[in-house]
Amino acid sequence: MKKIKILPYGVGVVGSLIAKFLMEKEGVEIIGAVDVARDKVGKDLGAILGLKKKIGVKISENIESALSKSKADVAIHATSSYLKDTYSQIASIVEHGVNVVSTCEELSYPYISEPKLAKKLDTLAKEHNVAILGTGINPGFLMDTLVITLTAPCQSIEKIEATRVMNAATRRLPFQKKIGAGLSVEEFTHKIKKKQITGHVGLEQSIAMVADALAWKLDRIVVESVEPVVSRKPVQSKDIQVKPGNVAGLKQKAKGVIKDKEVIALDFRAYIGAEEEYDAVTIKGVPEISERISPCVHGDLATVAVIVNSIPKVMKAPAGLLTMKDLPVPSAALEDMRKYVKQA
Ligand SMILES: NC(=O)c1ccc[n+]([C@@H]2O[C@H](COP(=O)([O-])OP(=O)(O)OC[C@H]3O[C@@H](n4cnc5c(N)ncnc54)[C@H](OP(=O)(O)O)[C@@H]3O)[C@@H](O)[C@H]2O)c1
């Protein structure tokens, strides 16, 4: 079997980490790359990834020129969080007959916030006989796929709680900026109003995916407003200093409700200086399940892994728009990637 041909689409911080990791993997080759950033277009991908050598793949501004010499099997799409922004990008990939694995948070379960776009993508993917998956660490794994898996040994469930607490100091700079680290409370509030800080995108999608897996018909999903985590002491990351009284990050809760009863509750906290980092899932039911990963899973490393490990599963999946709950049990693809595509 020939090497699996990959097209990175969006080589910002996360797309670059994924591309670098793919270059170390056996059985795959990068055949082109797309990004619109002025400082990237036309450059060799090696330079964008900070490598000392050229790798002979130029960054193209659009998919037509990226695929002019070679067709791709899978595009790794990593540009932005909302489906209304990424729809046309993903549609253009699909129209070229290429499978998509995307970090777009809304795409992880788009049926609630963007049902029309989700339907259009599903139809388009089936027309072109390819599969589309939105995934990552969160949404994509910790607060949905893992939670769903942990319900497997339950006879009955009253309530599911999932919490993620992370020290943002160890995360990439765009993430630290995205959570408002270093701002005054006034600046934070202003940026929230202007939608320049959106909080964690994906809580609604994770709740909807879990409910769907359990065939729970939620009366509503409530995503609470984003709150700043104000630091009492000076804390810092490599790039950002947080003075006492300023914002170290944010917290946000969301819940899924049936008949005024909270049945799914998610609690997300990301801030510089978090002393205890963990991912916890508690299932109140029979039997009771209590799982804690401490320290919490490293978001950037794990996003890269979830995306890359999904490649063979997406290549083998039926055509259409898929979510993590539609794929086989998730697992790592450690060996030559072609082995997992060949597996029966
Ligand atoms: N699900 C998860 O667990 C998970 C985990 C990590 C990240 N994410 C999401 O993944 C996305 C990417 O993250 P990031 O940190 O890598 O962001 P980033 O550093 O801003 O990179 C995005 C790159 O895509 C480019 N781009 C924007 N629009 C494009 C288009 N129409 N066509 C081609 N390229 C385009 C950007 O160019 P410009 O700079 O010129 O705009 C930039 O180079 C974000 O939405 C992030 O929230 C999800």
Coordinates of N, CA and C in Angstrom, one line a residue, residues 167-291:
N167 N -3.6 24.2 34.2 CA -2.7 25.3 34.4 C -2.3 25.8 33.0
A168 N -2.9 27.0 32.6 CA -2.7 27.4 31.2 C -1.2 27.9 31.0
A169 N -0.4 28.0 32.1 CA 1.0 28.4 31.9 C 1.8 27.4 31.0
T170 N 1.3 26.2 30.9 CA 2.1 25.2 30.1 C 1.5 25.1 28.7
R171 N 0.5 25.9 28.4 CA -0.1 25.8 27.1 C 0.4 26.8 26.1
R172 N 0.0 26.6 24.8 CA 0.5 27.5 23.8 C -0.1 29.0 24.0
L173 N 0.7 29.9 23.5 CA 0.4 31.4 23.7 C -1.0 31.7 23.2
P174 N -1.4 31.3 22.0 CA -2.8 31.7 21.5 C -3.9 31.2 22.5
F175 N -3.6 30.1 23.2 CA -4.6 29.6 24.1 C -4.6 30.5 25.3
Q176 N -3.4 30.9 25.8 CA -3.4 31.8 27.0 C -4.1 33.1 26.7
K177 N -3.9 33.6 25.5 CA -4.6 34.9 25.1 C -6.1 34.7 25.0
K178 N -6.5 33.5 24.4 CA -7.9 33.2 24.2 C -8.6 33.2 25.6
I179 N -7.9 32.8 26.7 CA -8.6 32.8 28.0 C -8.4 34.1 28.8
G180 N -7.8 35.1 28.1 CA -7.7 36.4 28.8 C -6.6 36.5 29.8
A181 N -5.7 35.6 29.9 CA -4.6 35.7 30.9 C -3.9 37.0 30.8
G182 N -3.7 37.6 32.0 CA -2.9 38.9 32.0 C -3.7 40.1 32.0
L183 N -5.0 40.0 31.6 CA -5.8 41.2 31.4 C -6.3 41.7 32.8
S184 N -6.7 43.0 32.8 CA -7.5 43.5 34.0 C -8.9 42.9 33.9
V185 N -9.6 43.0 35.0 CA -11.0 42.4 35.0 C -11.8 43.3 34.0
E186 N -11.6 44.6 33.9 CA -12.4 45.5 33.0 C -12.1 45.1 31.6
E187 N -10.8 44.9 31.3 CA -10.4 44.5 29.9 C -11.0 43.2 29.5
F188 N -11.0 42.2 30.5 CA -11.6 40.9 30.3 C -13.1 41.1 29.9
T189 N -13.8 41.8 30.8 CA -15.3 42.0 30.6 C -15.5 42.7 29.2
H190 N -14.7 43.7 28.9 CA -14.9 44.3 27.6 C -14.7 43.3 26.4
K191 N -13.7 42.5 26.5 CA -13.4 41.6 25.5 C -14.5 40.5 25.4
I192 N -15.1 40.1 26.5 CA -16.2 39.2 26.5 C -17.3 39.8 25.7
K193 N -17.7 41.1 26.1 CA -18.8 41.8 25.4 C -18.6 41.9 23.9
K194 N -17.3 42.2 23.5 CA -17.0 42.3 22.1 C -16.8 41.0 21.4
K195 N -17.0 39.9 22.2 CA -16.8 38.5 21.7 C -15.3 38.2 21.2
Q196 N -14.4 39.0 21.8 CA -13.0 38.8 21.5 C -12.5 37.6 22.4
I197 N -13.1 37.5 23.5 CA -12.9 36.3 24.3 C -14.2 35.5 24.3
T198 N -14.1 34.2 23.9 CA -15.4 33.5 23.7 C -15.5 32.4 24.8
G199 N -14.5 32.2 25.6 CA -14.5 31.1 26.5 C -14.2 29.8 25.8
H200 N -14.5 28.7 26.5 CA -14.2 27.4 25.9 C -15.3 27.1 24.9
V201 N -14.9 26.9 23.6 CA -15.9 26.4 22.7 C -16.0 24.9 22.7
G202 N -17.2 24.4 22.9 CA -17.3 22.9 22.9 C -18.1 22.3 24.0
L203 N -18.5 23.1 25.0 CA -19.2 22.5 26.1 C -20.6 22.0 25.6
E204 N -21.2 22.9 24.9 CA -22.6 22.5 24.3 C -22.5 21.3 23.5
Q205 N -21.4 21.2 22.6 CA -21.3 20.1 21.7 C -21.0 18.8 22.5
S206 N -20.2 18.9 23.6 CA -19.9 17.7 24.4 C -21.2 17.2 25.0
I207 N -21.9 18.1 25.6 CA -23.2 17.6 26.3 C -24.1 17.0 25.3
A208 N -24.3 17.6 24.1 CA -25.2 17.1 23.2 C -24.7 15.7 22.7
M209 N -23.4 15.5 22.5 CA -22.9 14.2 22.1 C -23.2 13.1 23.1
V210 N -22.9 13.4 24.4 CA -23.1 12.4 25.4 C -24.6 12.1 25.5
A211 N -25.5 13.1 25.5 CA -26.9 12.8 25.6 C -27.4 12.0 24.4
D212 N -26.9 12.3 23.2 CA -27.2 11.5 22.0 C -26.8 10.1 22.2
A213 N -25.6 9.8 22.7 CA -25.1 8.4 22.9 C -26.1 7.7 23.8
L214 N -26.6 8.4 24.8 CA -27.5 7.7 25.8 C -28.9 7.7 25.4
A215 N -29.2 8.3 24.3 CA -30.6 8.6 23.8 C -31.4 9.3 24.9
W216 N -30.8 10.3 25.5 CA -31.5 11.2 26.5 C -31.9 12.4 25.6
K217 N -33.2 12.7 25.8 CA -33.7 13.9 25.1 C -33.7 15.0 26.1
L218 N -32.7 15.9 25.9 CA -32.5 17.0 26.9 C -33.6 18.1 26.6
D219 N -34.2 18.7 27.6 CA -35.1 19.8 27.4 C -34.3 21.0 27.1
R220 N -33.1 21.2 27.7 CA -32.3 22.3 27.3 C -30.8 22.1 27.7
I221 N -29.9 22.8 26.9 CA -28.5 22.8 27.3 C -28.3 24.3 27.7
V222 N -27.8 24.5 28.9 CA -27.5 25.8 29.4 C -25.9 26.0 29.5
V223 N -25.4 26.9 28.7 CA -24.0 27.2 28.8 C -23.9 28.5 29.6
E224 N -23.3 28.4 30.8 CA -23.3 29.6 31.7 C -22.3 30.6 31.2
S225 N -22.4 31.9 31.6 CA -21.5 32.9 31.1 C -20.1 32.6 31.6
V226 N -19.1 33.1 30.8 CA -17.7 32.9 31.1 C -17.3 33.8 32.3
E227 N -16.7 33.3 33.3 CA -16.3 34.1 34.4 C -14.7 34.2 34.5
P228 N -14.2 35.3 34.8 CA -12.7 35.4 35.0 C -12.3 34.7 36.2
V229 N -11.1 34.1 36.2 CA -10.4 33.6 37.4 C -9.4 34.7 37.8
V230 N -9.7 35.4 38.9 CA -8.9 36.5 39.3 C -7.8 36.0 40.3
S231 N -6.5 36.3 39.9 CA -5.4 35.8 40.7 C -5.2 36.7 42.0
R232 N -5.0 36.0 43.1 CA -4.7 36.7 44.4 C -3.2 37.0 44.5
K233 N -2.4 36.2 43.8 CA -0.9 36.4 43.9 C -0.3 36.6 42.5
P234 N 0.9 37.1 42.4 CA 1.5 37.1 41.0 C 1.8 35.7 40.5
V235 N 1.3 35.5 39.3 CA 1.6 34.2 38.6 C 2.1 34.5 37.2
Q236 N 2.8 33.6 36.6 CA 3.2 33.9 35.2 C 3.4 32.6 34.4
S237 N 3.4 32.9 33.0 CA 3.8 31.8 32.1 C 5.1 32.4 31.5
K238 N 5.6 31.7 30.4 CA 6.8 32.1 29.8 C 6.6 33.5 29.2
D239 N 5.3 33.8 28.7 CA 5.1 35.0 27.9 C 4.2 36.0 28.6
I240 N 3.4 35.6 29.6 CA 2.4 36.4 30.2 C 2.6 36.5 31.8
Q241 N 2.6 37.8 32.3 CA 2.7 38.0 33.7 C 1.3 38.4 34.2
V242 N 0.9 37.8 35.3 CA -0.5 38.2 35.9 C -0.2 38.8 37.2
K243 N -0.6 40.1 37.3 CA -0.5 40.8 38.6 C -1.7 40.4 39.5
P244 N -1.5 40.5 40.9 CA -2.6 40.2 41.8 C -3.8 41.1 41.4
G245 N -5.0 40.6 41.4 CA -6.2 41.3 41.0 C -6.5 41.3 39.6
N246 N -5.5 40.8 38.8 CA -5.8 40.6 37.3 C -6.3 39.2 37.0
V247 N -6.6 39.0 35.7 CA -7.2 37.8 35.3 C -6.1 36.8 34.9
A248 N -6.2 35.6 35.5 CA -5.3 34.5 35.2 C -5.8 33.5 34.2
G249 N -7.1 33.6 33.9 CA -7.8 32.7 33.0 C -9.3 32.8 33.1
L250 N -9.9 31.7 32.8 CA -11.4 31.7 32.9 C -12.0 30.4 33.4
K251 N -13.2 30.5 33.8 CA -14.0 29.3 34.2 C -15.4 29.3 33.5
Q252 N -15.9 28.2 33.2 CA -17.2 28.2 32.6 C -17.9 26.8 32.9
K253 N -19.2 26.9 33.1 CA -19.9 25.7 33.4 C -21.0 25.5 32.3
A254 N -21.5 24.3 32.1 CA -22.6 24.0 31.3 C -23.4 22.8 31.8
K255 N -24.7 22.8 31.5 CA -25.4 21.7 32.0 C -26.5 21.2 30.9
G256 N -26.8 20.0 31.0 CA -27.9 19.4 30.2 C -29.0 19.1 31.2
V257 N -30.2 19.5 30.8 CA -31.3 19.4 31.8 C -32.5 18.6 31.2
I258 N -33.1 17.7 32.0 CA -34.3 17.0 31.6 C -35.3 17.2 32.8
K259 N -36.4 17.8 32.5 CA -37.5 18.1 33.5 C -36.9 18.8 34.7
D260 N -36.2 19.9 34.4 CA -35.6 20.7 35.5 C -34.6 20.0 36.3
K261 N -34.2 18.8 35.9 CA -33.1 18.1 36.6 C -31.8 18.1 35.8
E262 N -30.7 18.5 36.5 CA -29.4 18.6 35.8 C -28.9 17.1 35.7
V263 N -28.8 16.7 34.4 CA -28.3 15.3 34.2 C -26.9 15.2 33.7
I264 N -26.4 16.3 33.1 CA -25.0 16.3 32.7 C -24.5 17.7 33.1
A265 N -23.4 17.7 33.8 CA -22.8 19.0 34.2 C -21.3 19.0 33.9
L266 N -20.9 20.0 33.1 CA -19.5 20.2 32.8 C -18.9 21.4 33.4
D267 N -17.7 21.3 33.9 CA -17.1 22.4 34.6 C -15.6 22.5 34.0
F268 N -15.4 23.7 33.3 CA -14.1 23.9 32.7 C -13.4 25.0 33.3
R269 N -12.2 24.8 33.7 CA -11.4 25.9 34.3 C -10.0 25.9 33.8
A270 N -9.5 27.0 33.2 CA -8.2 27.1 32.6 C -7.6 28.4 33.0
Y271 N -6.5 28.4 33.8 CA -5.9 29.6 34.2 C -4.4 29.4 34.6
I272 N -3.7 30.5 34.5 CA -2.2 30.4 34.8 C -2.2 30.3 36.3
G273 N -1.4 29.3 36.8 CA -1.2 29.2 38.3 C -2.1 28.2 38.9
A274 N -2.9 27.4 38.2 CA -3.8 26.4 38.8 C -2.9 25.4 39.5
E275 N -3.1 25.2 40.8 CA -2.2 24.4 41.5 C -2.4 22.9 41.3
E276 N -3.7 22.5 41.2 CA -4.0 21.1 40.9 C -4.6 21.0 39.6
E277 N -4.0 20.2 38.7 CA -4.6 20.1 37.3 C -5.2 18.7 37.3
Y278 N -6.4 18.6 36.8 CA -7.0 17.2 36.7 C -8.1 17.2 35.7
D279 N -8.4 16.0 35.3 CA -9.7 15.7 34.5 C -10.4 14.7 35.3
A280 N -11.7 15.0 35.7 CA -12.4 14.0 36.5 C -13.8 13.8 35.9
V281 N -14.2 12.5 36.0 CA -15.6 12.2 35.5 C -16.2 11.4 36.7
T282 N -17.4 11.9 37.1 CA -18.2 11.1 38.1 C -19.5 10.8 37.5
I283 N -19.9 9.5 37.6 CA -21.2 9.1 37.1 C -22.0 8.6 38.3
K284 N -23.0 9.3 38.6 CA -23.9 8.9 39.7 C -24.9 7.9 39.1
G285 N -24.8 6.6 39.5 CA -25.7 5.6 39.0 C -25.3 4.3 39.6
V286 N -25.7 3.3 38.8 CA -25.4 1.9 39.3 C -24.6 1.2 38.2
P287 N -23.3 0.8 38.5 CA -22.6 1.2 39.7 C -22.1 2.7 39.5
E288 N -21.7 3.2 40.6 CA -21.1 4.6 40.6 C -19.7 4.5 40.0
I289 N -19.4 5.5 39.1 CA -18.1 5.5 38.5 C -17.4 6.8 38.9
S290 N -16.1 6.7 39.3 CA -15.4 7.9 39.6 C -14.0 7.8 39.1
E291 N -13.7 8.6 38.1 CA -12.4 8.5 37.4 C -11.7 9.8 37.5

